[in-house]
Structures are given as structure tokens and as C-alpha cells.
Coordinates of C-alpha atoms and ligand atoms in Angstrom, one line a residue:
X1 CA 107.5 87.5 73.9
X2 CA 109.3 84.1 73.5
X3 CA 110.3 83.3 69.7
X4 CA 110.2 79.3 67.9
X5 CA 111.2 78.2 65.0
X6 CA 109.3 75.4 63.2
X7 CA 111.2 73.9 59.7
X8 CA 108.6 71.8 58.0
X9 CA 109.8 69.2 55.9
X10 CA 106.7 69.0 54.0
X11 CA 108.8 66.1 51.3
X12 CA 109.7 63.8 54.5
X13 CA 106.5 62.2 55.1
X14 CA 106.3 59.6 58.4
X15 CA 102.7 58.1 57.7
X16 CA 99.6 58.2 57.5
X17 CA 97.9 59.9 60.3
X18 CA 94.8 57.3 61.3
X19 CA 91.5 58.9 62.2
X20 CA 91.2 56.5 65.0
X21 CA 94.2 58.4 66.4
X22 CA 91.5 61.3 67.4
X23 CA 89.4 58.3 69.2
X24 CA 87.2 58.6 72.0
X25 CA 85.2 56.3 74.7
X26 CA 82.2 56.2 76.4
X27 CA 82.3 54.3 80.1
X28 CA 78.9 53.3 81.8
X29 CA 80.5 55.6 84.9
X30 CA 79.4 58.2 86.6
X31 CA 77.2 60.4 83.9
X32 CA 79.2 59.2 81.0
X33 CA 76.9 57.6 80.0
X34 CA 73.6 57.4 81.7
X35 CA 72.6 61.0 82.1
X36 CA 75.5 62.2 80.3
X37 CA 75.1 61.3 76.0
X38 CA 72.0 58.9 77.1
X39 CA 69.0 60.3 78.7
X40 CA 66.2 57.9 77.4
X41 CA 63.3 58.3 74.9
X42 CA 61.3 59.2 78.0
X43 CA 63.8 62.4 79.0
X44 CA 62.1 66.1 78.5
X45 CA 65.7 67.0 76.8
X46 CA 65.6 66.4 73.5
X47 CA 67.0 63.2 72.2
X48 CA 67.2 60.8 69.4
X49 CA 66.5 57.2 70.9
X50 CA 67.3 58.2 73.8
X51 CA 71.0 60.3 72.9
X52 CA 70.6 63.9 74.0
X53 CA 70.3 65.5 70.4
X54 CA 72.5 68.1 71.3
X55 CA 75.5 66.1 72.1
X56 CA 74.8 63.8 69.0
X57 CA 74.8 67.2 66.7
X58 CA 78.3 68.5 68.5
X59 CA 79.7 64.9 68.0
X60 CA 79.1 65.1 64.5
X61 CA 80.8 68.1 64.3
X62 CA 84.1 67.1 65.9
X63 CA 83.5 63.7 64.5
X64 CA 84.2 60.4 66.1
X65 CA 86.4 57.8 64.9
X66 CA 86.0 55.3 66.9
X67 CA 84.0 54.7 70.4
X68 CA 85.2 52.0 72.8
X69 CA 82.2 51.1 74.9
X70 CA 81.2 50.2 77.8
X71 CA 84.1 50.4 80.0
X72 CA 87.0 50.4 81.4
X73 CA 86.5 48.6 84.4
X74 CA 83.1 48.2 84.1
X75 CA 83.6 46.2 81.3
X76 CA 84.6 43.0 83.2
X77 CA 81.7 43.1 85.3
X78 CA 79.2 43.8 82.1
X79 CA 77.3 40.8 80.8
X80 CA 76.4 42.2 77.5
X81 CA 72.8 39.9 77.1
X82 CA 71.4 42.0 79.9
X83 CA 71.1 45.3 77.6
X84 CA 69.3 43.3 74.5
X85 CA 65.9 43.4 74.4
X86 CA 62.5 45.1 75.6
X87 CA 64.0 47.7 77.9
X88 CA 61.0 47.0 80.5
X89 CA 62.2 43.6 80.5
X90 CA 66.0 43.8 81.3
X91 CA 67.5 42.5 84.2
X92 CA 68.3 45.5 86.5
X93 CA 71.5 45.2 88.0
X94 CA 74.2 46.0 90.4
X95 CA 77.1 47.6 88.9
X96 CA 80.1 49.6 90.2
X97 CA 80.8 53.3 89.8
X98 CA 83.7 55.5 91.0
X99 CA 83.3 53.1 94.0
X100 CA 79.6 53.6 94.4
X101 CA 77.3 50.6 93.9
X102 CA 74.7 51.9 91.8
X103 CA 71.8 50.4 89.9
X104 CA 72.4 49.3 86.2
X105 CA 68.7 49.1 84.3
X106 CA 70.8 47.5 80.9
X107 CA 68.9 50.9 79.2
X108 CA 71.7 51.8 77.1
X109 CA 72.9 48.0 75.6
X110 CA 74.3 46.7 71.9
X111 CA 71.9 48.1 70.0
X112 CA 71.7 51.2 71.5
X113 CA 75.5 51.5 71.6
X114 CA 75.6 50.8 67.8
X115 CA 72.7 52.9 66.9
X116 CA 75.1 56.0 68.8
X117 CA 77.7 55.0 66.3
X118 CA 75.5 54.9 63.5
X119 CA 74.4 58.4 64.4
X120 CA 77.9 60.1 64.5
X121 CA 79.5 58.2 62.2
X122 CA 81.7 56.2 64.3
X123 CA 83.5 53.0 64.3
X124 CA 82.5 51.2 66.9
X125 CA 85.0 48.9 69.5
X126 CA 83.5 46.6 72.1
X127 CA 85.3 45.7 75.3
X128 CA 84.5 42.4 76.4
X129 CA 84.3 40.7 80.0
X130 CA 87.3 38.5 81.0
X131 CA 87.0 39.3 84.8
X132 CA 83.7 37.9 85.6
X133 CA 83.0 36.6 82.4
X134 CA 83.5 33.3 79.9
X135 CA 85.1 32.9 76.8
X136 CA 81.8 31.3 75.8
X137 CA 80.2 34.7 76.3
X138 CA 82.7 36.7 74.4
X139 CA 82.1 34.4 71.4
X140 CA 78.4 34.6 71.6
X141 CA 78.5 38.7 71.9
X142 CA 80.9 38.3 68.8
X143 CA 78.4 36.2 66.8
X144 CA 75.2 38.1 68.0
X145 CA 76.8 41.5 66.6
X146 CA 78.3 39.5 63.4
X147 CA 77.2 36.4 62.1
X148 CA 75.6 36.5 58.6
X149 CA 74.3 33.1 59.2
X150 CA 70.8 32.6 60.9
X151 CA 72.0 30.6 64.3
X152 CA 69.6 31.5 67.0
X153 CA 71.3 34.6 68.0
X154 CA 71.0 36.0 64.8
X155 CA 67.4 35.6 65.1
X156 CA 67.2 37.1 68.1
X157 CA 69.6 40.1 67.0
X158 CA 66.6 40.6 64.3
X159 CA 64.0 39.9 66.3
X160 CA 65.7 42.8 68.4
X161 CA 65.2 44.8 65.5
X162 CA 68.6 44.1 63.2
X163 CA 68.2 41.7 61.0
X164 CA 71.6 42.2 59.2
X165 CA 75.1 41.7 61.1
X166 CA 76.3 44.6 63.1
X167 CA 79.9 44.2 61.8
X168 CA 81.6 45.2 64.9
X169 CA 85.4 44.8 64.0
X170 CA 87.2 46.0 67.2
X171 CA 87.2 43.7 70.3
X172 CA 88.8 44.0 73.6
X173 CA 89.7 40.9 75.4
X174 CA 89.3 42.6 79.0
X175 CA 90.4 45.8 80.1
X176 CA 93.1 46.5 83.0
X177 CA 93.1 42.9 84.1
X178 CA 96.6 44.0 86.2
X179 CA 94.0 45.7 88.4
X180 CA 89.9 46.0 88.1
X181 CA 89.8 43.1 85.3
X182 CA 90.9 40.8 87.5
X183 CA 93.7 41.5 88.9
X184 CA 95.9 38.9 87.3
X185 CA 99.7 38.5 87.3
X186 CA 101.0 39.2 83.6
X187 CA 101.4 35.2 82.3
X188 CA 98.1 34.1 84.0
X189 CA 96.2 37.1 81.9
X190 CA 98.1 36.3 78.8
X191 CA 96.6 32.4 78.6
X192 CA 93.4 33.1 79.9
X193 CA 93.9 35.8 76.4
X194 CA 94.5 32.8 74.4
X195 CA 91.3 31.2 75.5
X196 CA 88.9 34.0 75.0
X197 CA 91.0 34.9 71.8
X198 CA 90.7 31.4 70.5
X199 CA 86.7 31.3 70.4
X200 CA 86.4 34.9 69.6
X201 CA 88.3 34.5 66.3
X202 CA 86.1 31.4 65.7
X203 CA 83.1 33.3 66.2
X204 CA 84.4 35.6 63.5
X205 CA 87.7 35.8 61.9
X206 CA 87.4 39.0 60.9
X207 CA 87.9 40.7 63.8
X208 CA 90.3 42.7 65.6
X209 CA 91.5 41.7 69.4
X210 CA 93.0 43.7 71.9
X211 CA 94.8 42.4 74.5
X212 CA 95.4 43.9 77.8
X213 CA 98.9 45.7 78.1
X214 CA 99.8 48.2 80.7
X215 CA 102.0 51.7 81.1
X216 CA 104.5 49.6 82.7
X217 CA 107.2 47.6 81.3
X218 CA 107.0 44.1 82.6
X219 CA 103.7 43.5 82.2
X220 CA 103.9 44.1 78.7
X221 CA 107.1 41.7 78.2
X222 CA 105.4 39.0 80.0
X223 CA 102.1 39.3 78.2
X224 CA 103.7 39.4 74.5
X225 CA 106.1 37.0 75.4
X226 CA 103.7 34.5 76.4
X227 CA 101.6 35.1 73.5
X228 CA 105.0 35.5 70.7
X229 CA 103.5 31.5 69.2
X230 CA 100.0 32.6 68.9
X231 CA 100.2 36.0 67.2
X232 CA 97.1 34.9 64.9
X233 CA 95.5 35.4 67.9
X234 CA 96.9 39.2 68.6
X235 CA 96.3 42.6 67.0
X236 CA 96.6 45.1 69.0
X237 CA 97.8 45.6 73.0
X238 CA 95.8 48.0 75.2
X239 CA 98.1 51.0 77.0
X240 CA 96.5 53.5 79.1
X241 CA 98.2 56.2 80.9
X242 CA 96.5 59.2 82.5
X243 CA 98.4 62.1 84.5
X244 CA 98.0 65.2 86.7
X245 CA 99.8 67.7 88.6
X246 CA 98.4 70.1 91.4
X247 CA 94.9 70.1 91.1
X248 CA 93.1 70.7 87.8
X249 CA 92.0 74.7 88.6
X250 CA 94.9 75.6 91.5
X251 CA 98.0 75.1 90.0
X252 CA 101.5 76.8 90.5
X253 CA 103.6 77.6 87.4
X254 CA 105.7 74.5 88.2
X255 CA 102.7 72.3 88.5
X256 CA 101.4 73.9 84.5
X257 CA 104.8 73.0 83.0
X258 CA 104.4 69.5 84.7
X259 CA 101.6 68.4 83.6
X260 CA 102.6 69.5 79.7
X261 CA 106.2 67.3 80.6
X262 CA 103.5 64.0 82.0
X263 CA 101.5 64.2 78.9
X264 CA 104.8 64.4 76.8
X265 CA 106.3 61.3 78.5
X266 CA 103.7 59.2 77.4
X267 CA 106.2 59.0 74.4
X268 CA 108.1 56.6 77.0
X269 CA 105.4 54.1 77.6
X270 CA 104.7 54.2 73.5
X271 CA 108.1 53.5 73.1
X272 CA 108.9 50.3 75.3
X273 CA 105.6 49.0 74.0
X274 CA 106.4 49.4 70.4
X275 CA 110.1 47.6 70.9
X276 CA 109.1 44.7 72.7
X277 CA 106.1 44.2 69.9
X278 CA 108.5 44.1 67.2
X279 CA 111.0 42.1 69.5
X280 CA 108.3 38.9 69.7
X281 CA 106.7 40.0 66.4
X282 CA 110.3 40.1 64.6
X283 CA 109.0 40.9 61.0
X284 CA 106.2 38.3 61.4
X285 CA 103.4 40.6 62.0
X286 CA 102.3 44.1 62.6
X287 CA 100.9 44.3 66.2
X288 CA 100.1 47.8 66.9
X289 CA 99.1 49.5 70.3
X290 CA 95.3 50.8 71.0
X291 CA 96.3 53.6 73.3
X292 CA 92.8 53.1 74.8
X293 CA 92.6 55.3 77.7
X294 CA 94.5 58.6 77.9
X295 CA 93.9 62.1 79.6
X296 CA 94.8 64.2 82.8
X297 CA 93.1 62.7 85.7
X298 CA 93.1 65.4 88.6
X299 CA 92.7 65.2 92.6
X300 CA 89.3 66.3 92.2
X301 CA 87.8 63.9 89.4
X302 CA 87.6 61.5 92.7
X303 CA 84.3 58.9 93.2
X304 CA 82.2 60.8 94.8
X305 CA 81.8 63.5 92.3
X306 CA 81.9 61.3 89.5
X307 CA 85.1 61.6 88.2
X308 CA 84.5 64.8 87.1
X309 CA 86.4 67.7 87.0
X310 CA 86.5 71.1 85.3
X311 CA 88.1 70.9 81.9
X312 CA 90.7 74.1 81.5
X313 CA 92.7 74.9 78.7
X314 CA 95.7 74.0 80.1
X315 CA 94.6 70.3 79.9
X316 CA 94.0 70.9 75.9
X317 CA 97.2 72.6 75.8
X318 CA 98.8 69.3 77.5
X319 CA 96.5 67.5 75.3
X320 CA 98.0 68.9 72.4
X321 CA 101.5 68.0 73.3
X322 CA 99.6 64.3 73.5
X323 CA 98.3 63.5 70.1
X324 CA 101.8 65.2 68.7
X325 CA 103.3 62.1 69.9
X326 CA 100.9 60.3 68.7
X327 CA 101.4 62.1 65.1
X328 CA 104.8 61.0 65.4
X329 CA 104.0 57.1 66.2
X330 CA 101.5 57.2 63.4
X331 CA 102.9 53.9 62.4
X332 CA 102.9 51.8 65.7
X333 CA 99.2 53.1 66.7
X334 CA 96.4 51.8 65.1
X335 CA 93.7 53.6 67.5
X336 CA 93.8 56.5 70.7
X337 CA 91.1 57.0 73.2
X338 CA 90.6 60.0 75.2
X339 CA 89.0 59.4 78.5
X340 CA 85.4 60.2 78.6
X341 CA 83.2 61.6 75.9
X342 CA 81.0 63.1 78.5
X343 CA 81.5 64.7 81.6
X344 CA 84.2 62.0 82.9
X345 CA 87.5 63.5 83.2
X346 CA 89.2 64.8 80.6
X347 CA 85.5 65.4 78.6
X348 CA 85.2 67.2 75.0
X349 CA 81.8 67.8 76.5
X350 CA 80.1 68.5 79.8
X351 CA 76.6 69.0 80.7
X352 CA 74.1 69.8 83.7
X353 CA 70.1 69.0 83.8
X354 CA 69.3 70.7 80.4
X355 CA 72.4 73.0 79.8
X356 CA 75.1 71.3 77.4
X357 CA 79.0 72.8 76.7
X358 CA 82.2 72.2 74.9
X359 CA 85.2 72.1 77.0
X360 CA 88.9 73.4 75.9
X361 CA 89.7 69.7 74.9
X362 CA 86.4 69.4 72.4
X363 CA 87.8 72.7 70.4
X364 CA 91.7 71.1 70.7
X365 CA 90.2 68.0 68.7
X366 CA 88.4 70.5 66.2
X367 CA 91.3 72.2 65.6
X368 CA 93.5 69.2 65.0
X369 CA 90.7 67.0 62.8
X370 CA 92.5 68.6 59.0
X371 CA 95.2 66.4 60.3
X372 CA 93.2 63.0 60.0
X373 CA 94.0 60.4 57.2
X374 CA 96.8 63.1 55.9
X375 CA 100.6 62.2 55.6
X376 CA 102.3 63.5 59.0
X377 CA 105.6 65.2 57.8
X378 CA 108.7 65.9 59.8
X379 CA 108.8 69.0 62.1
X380 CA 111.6 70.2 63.9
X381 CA 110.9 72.5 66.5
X382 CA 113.8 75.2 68.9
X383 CA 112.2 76.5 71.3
X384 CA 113.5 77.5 74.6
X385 CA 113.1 74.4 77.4
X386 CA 112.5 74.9 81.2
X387 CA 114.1 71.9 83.2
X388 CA 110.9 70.3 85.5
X389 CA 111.4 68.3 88.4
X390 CA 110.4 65.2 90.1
X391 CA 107.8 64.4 91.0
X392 CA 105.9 61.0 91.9
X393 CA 106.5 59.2 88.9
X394 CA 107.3 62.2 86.7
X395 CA 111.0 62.1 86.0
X396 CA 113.0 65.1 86.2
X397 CA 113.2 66.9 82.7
X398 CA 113.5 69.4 79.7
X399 CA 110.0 70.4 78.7
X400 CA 109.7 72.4 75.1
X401 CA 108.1 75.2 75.6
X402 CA 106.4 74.7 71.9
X403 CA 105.4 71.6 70.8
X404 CA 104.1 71.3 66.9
X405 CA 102.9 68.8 64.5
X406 CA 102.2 68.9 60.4
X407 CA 100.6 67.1 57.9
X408 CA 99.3 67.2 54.5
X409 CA 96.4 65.9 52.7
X410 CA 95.0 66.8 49.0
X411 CA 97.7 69.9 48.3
X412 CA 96.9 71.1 51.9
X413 CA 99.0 71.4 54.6
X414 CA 98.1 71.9 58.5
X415 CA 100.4 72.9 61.1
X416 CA 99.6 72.8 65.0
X417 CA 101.3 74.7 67.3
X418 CA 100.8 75.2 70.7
X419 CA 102.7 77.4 73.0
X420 CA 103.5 76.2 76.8
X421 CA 104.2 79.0 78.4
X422 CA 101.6 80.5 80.9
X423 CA 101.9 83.8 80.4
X424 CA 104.4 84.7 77.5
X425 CA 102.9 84.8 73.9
X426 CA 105.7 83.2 71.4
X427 CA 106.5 84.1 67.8
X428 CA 106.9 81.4 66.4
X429 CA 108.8 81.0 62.6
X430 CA 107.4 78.5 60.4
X431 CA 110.4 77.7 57.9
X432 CA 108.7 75.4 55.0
X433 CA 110.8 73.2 52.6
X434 CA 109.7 71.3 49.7
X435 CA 106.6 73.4 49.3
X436 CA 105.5 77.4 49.9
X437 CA 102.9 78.5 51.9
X438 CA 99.3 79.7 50.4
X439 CA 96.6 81.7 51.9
X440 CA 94.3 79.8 54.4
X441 CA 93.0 80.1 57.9
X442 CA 94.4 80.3 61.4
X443 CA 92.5 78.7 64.3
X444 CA 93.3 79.5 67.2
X445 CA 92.2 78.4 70.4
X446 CA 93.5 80.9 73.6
X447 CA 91.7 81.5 76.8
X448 CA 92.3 84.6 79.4
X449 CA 94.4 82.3 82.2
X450 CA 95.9 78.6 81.7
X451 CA 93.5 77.6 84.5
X452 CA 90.2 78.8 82.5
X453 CA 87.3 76.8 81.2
X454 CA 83.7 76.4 80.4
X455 CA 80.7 75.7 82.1
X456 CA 77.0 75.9 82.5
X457 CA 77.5 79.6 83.6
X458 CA 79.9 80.7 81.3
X459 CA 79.9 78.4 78.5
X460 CA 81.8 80.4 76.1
X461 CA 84.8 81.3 78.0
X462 CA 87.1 79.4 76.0
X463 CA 86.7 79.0 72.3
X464 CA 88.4 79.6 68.7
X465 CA 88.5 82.1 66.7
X466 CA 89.3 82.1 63.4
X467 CA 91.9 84.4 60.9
X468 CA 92.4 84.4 57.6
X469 CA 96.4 83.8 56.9
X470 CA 97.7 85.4 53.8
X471 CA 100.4 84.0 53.4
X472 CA 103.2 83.2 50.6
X473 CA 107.0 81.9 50.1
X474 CA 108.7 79.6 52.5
X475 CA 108.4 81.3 56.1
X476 CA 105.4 82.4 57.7
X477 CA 105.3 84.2 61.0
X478 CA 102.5 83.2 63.7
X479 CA 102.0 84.6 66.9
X480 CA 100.4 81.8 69.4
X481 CA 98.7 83.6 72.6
X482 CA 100.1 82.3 76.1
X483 CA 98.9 79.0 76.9
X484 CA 97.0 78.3 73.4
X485 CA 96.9 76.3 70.5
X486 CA 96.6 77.2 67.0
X487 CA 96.3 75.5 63.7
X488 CA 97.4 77.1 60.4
X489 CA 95.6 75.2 57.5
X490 CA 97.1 76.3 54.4
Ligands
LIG1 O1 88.4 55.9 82.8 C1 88.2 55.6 84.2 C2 88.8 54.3 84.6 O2 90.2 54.4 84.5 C3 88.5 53.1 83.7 O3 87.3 52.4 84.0 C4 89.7 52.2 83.9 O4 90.0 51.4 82.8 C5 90.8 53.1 84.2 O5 91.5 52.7 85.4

């Protein structure tokens, strides 16, 4: 047995912990979408307008922040006034997915889209078209959605069967336009950003834009730069960065620790972003970072299959490590988005004809939801390290074997804490000042091998179970199962 110890400094608070930290997004790729959370009013599974019922009932129960829709690359191909409406009468369409042309029938559109929202209590966040599309058309999907006023799109908005704005406040301008969106160089995206950015803010002021950024460096400079005169314009830059190492099932104990050190540097990427913000922002505004796409991607998530790939809990063990660091850039992140909400890569939920499961990852975002809206305090964790090495773009490193994150919220506090290693359990010492510890519950979320996970034949594998901790004075003593996460809420 391994042994941590975690001080909480429950007085030093770093900020407020946004729900849209714990985002999530929904691609028209693969079954993501279509026969994935939408199966039609027609399907035999049962469904609310068309959303399989018992997705919408597990999505309420993990809750959804926020919801970026429809893509991802599909986004800049998507001309949003072919999914408005009588469904018989929408233009069927050619669309690409993971490298397959496939039909589009413009089932799932706007309203649909919002109505999923409505229905799960999410905030919604529309990714416009800049590849193949206009700034004209952004600014007339902005006012269709928005406008209180009764233009002719308004009227067709009610006549569609909502007759008061939609009040959709989160707007990408593009997505990945380095590569799928366009492939533009970094100066050439940022004033074609201006240009949409311009008539989408006249369309409604209100909003909030997001502009294309990238996991790399120069992009990012170039497009901020560019745009450092026109921050009226700019509220947010997009990062993605997704990561893998061996294959998602059959992995060797260097490729486990590996992926937990990829996931942890997307710290790096956070970081560069956040400094060359303020460097063009300089005190003038707050331009925060949508972390917009994030997740293991592994080599068998390839086209053909769909992108999909068997969810284990060693991916919601390197997921955890993940929205630690984004606990501790509370400040410089207004929003997170795990990539897909359903059955695309790294998905909370999978599904297959009828049958319907929660992976590892769904269960990792249970577990961490008590830390939504609270105050994330200062953690320090000592744990032993185990040196990884290079590989691809992974730089060598020291990966904690414990990574941990607290917050409080109305007189309670909840710690996470997961353990890395793949075989040892850890002790792990929680050392609390400015507060003592109270009786409450321990969730914990462990699986028989790192390399475990659900699905249609065994769809409780994995899973939490749930302790009651009776605890009292400064230190409490926890001890987290190999590979597994656990949240004290107490
Ligand atoms: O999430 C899958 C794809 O990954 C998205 O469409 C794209 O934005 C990214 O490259």
C-alpha cells in the first residue's frame, strides 16, 4: 500500500468553480447524435420528441451545464436553416462523418437541439459555420434564435412553434479552422473572425463569441494578436486537446501512467493560452478560454467504427487528473467540454439498439458535480512520482501518483482524490486547516483492473459505491482502491 498526504487549506479559496467547467457536447458524428441521444418520435425506444428517454433521465441526473452542438468539424459544413421546419420537408443532405459521407435528413435542427436543453437543464452553445458559410448566415442564425423583435425570422421561429426568443448566449465563430474549418493560417482566420464577429454582435449584443484557438502556441499568438484592437469583439478562445497512449483496453503499465501524465499536461496548453490573453488583454478585459473539446482519443475510436471506443476506468481516472486542473484555472476558464455525450469517444454514456449504459467517465462526473458553483480551495498533495517518458508529443516527466482537488459550498466541503497507481491501493492522509471534518459520505468509484469498463453485456462492471464517513478533527484517513476515484463530501 502506497501512502498520500492531502493538507486542505479550506481558508485559501482560488475561485469559484463554474458549472460549465463539468460541460459536455453533442457532434452530429457517428451515433452521437443520430441514433445515439436522438432516435426520432417514430423510434420503438422510448423517447421524448425524439431523445431516447433514458438518456434524457441519466442526463438529468449527472446534469449538464452546458451543450455545444452540432460539431466540431461538422459545424463548418452545417447550414443551420436546413434543420428548421416540417421534418418531411427538410432538405436531406450530404454531410461528413469520421470520413464517411453519410446522409444528413436535418431531423435533429435548432429547435430540437434547444428543446434537448430544455429537457436537461442545460445551457445551450451553438457553433456556427465559418468554413463553408457567411457571416450573413451566422447573424441570421443569431437573430432567428434571439431577436425579441418581430423581423421575418422571428415569425418564422414562431411559426416553427417558438414564438418567444430562444436566448442562446454562447456562440462559436467556427471550430478548428487550423484544420477541418477551413484550414486557414492563424491571421487569415483571425479577420475573417472579425467579420463574422462584427454582424453577430449586431444581431445581438448580448452574446458570447468564441473564437477559434488551438493546443499550440503560435496559433494562438497570431490570432489574439491580430484581434488585441477589437476585443469588443472577443470573449472567449476555443482550445481542444485530446490524448491517448497504447490502445484504450491493451495497455502496458507505462502506457496507464502515460496517459494520466497527457491528461495532466493539458495544464501546459491552459497555461500559454491564459498568458498570451492577458498579454493582448493587459487589464482591459477578461477573455477566458472555452476548453471546448477534451478527452482520450484512442487508436481504436478510428472512422470506421465511429469513433467509438470502450470507455475504461482508467480513462475516468485520467479524467480526473483533467478537471483538477481545471479546478485550479477556475479563473481563466469560463466553460470545458468533454468529447461526446454519446457513444463518441470519451462518452459518459454508450448505447446499442435498445440497451443503454453509463461508462466510468459518466460516474467520474457524478462524483465530482458537489464541486460545481463552490469555492475551490488550495490542496497540496506528496505523493510518490514515477518519472514517464517520451513519447510522441508527450514530454518526458514526473507523474503524481495522487492527484486531488477541494472545494466548499454552503458549510460543506468535498474532496476528490484519485489514486494512479494500477495496482497499489494508497492511504491517503487528508490534513484540514481552517475547518474540522464532520460526518458525510464517501463515493467511491473503483473497478477490478485499470483496463475495465461497461457495456451492453456487463453494464454494471464499474460503478460507485457509497460509505458513510464518520469523521471528526483535522485529519481523516481514506483508503482509495487501485486505479479509482473517490469523493469525500463532508
Ligand atoms: O470530436 C471529434 C472531432 O475532433 C471534432 O469534430 C473536431 O473538432 C475534433 O478534431
Amino acid at each position: 500500500m502506497s501512502e498520500a498526504t492531502i493538507t486542505i487549506r479550506a481558508e485559501e479559496t482560488q475561485g469559484t468553480i463554474s458549472p460549465y467547467l463539468h460541460g459536455h457536447f453533442a457532434e452530429h458524428l457517428g451515433r452521437c447524435c443520430y441514433d445515439g441521444v436522438w432516435v426520432g418520435t417514430d423510434s420503438p425506444i422510448p423517447n421524448k420528441g425524439g431523445f431516447r428517454t433514458d438518456i434524457l433521465d441519466a442526463l438529468r441526473e449527472v446534469g449538464v451545464p452546458i451543450l455545444r452542438w452540432p460539431g466540431g468539424c461538422f459545424a463548418d459544413t452545417y447550414h443551420w436553416k436546413d434543420g428548421i421546419g416540417a421534418p418531411e420537408k427538410r432538405p436531406r443532405t450530404l454531410a461528413e462523418s469520421c470520413g464517411l459521407r453519410v446522409l444528413e435528413d436535418n431531423a435533429l435542427g435548432t429547435h430540437e437541439f434547444l428543446a434537448l436543453c430544455r429537457e436537461i437543464g442545460a445551457e445551450p452553445y451553438l457553433a456556427g459555420n465559418v468554413g463553408s458559410g457567411s457571416p450573413q448566415e451566422l447573424a441570421e442564425w443569431i437573430e432567428y434564435c434571439n431577436t425579441s423583435l418581430p423581423t421575418t425570422l422571428a415569425q418564422q421561429r414562431a411559426a416553427n412553434g417558438h414564438p418567444d426568443p430562444m436566448t442562446v448566449k454562447y456562440w462559436g465563430v467556427g471550430n478548428e479552422n487550423w484544420g477541418c474549418g477551413g484550414n486557414y493560417a492563424p491571421e487569415d482566420y483571425a479577420k475573417e473572425y472579425r467579420r463574422f464577429a462584427t454582424f453577430a454582435r449586431m444581431a445581438d449584443p448580448t452574446t458570447q463569441l468564441i473564437a477559434c484557438g488551438h493546443n499550440n502556441r503560435d496559433w494562438n499568438l497570431k490570432v489574439v494578436e491580430t484581434l488585441r484592437n477589437n476585443l469588443g469583439l472577443l470573449d472567449h478562445l476555443s482550445v481542444h486537446q485530446y490524448y491517448k497512449a497504447g490502445s484504450g483496453t491493451d495497455f502496458d503499465e507505462e502506457e496507464h501512467y502515460r496517459l494520466m501524465r497527457a491528461g495532466d499536461l493539458i495544464d501546459e496548453g491552459i497555461a500559454f493560452t491564459d498568458e498570451i490573453l492577458r498579454f493582448f488583454t493587459a487589464g482591459r478585459k477578461k477573455v477566458k478560454i472555452a476548453f471546448d473539446e477534451w478527452g482520450a482519443w484512442h487508436p481504436e475510436a478510428v472512422g470506421g467504427c465511429g469513433y467509438e471506443m470502450p470507455c475504461t476506468q482508467r480513462d475516468a481516472v485520467s479524467g480526473a487528473g483533467v478537471l483538477d486542473v481545471f479546478h485550479r484555472w477556475a479563473d481563466s476558464l469560463s466553460m470545458t467540454n468533454i468529447a461526446q455525450i454519446v457513444n463518441v469517444l470519451q462518452a459518459p454514456i454508450q448505447t446499442q439498439g435498445d440497451k443503454m449504459w453509463l461508462t466510468p467517465t459518466y460516474y467520474l462526473f457524478l462524483l465530482y458535480k458537489p464541486h460545481r458553483g463552490a469555492e475551490a480551495v488550495r490542496v497540496e498533495v506528496e505523493s510518490a512520482a514515477r518519472d514517464t517518458q517520451e513519447l510522441d508529443f508527450l514530454k518526458p516527466g514526473s507523474l503524481p501518483m495522487v492527484s486531488a482537488t477541494a472545494s466548499r459550498k454552503e458549510g460543506r466541503l468535498t474532496v476528490s482524490v484519485s489514486n494512479r497507481h494500477a495496482q497499489e491501493p494508497c492511504e491517503v492522509t487528508l490534513n484540514l486547516h481552517g475547518d474540522a471534518f464532520r460526518e458525510g459520505t464517501l463515493h467511491t468509484l473503483a473497478a477490478d483492473a485499470p483496463n475495465a469498463y461497461n457495456s451492453a453485456e456487463q453494464p454494471n462492471r464499474v460503478g460507485v459505491t457509497r460509505t458513510t464517513l464518520n469523521a471528526s478533527g483535522t485529519t481523516l484517513t481514506l483508503t482509495v482502491p487501485p486505479c479509482a476515484v473517490v469523493t469525500a463530501e463532508v
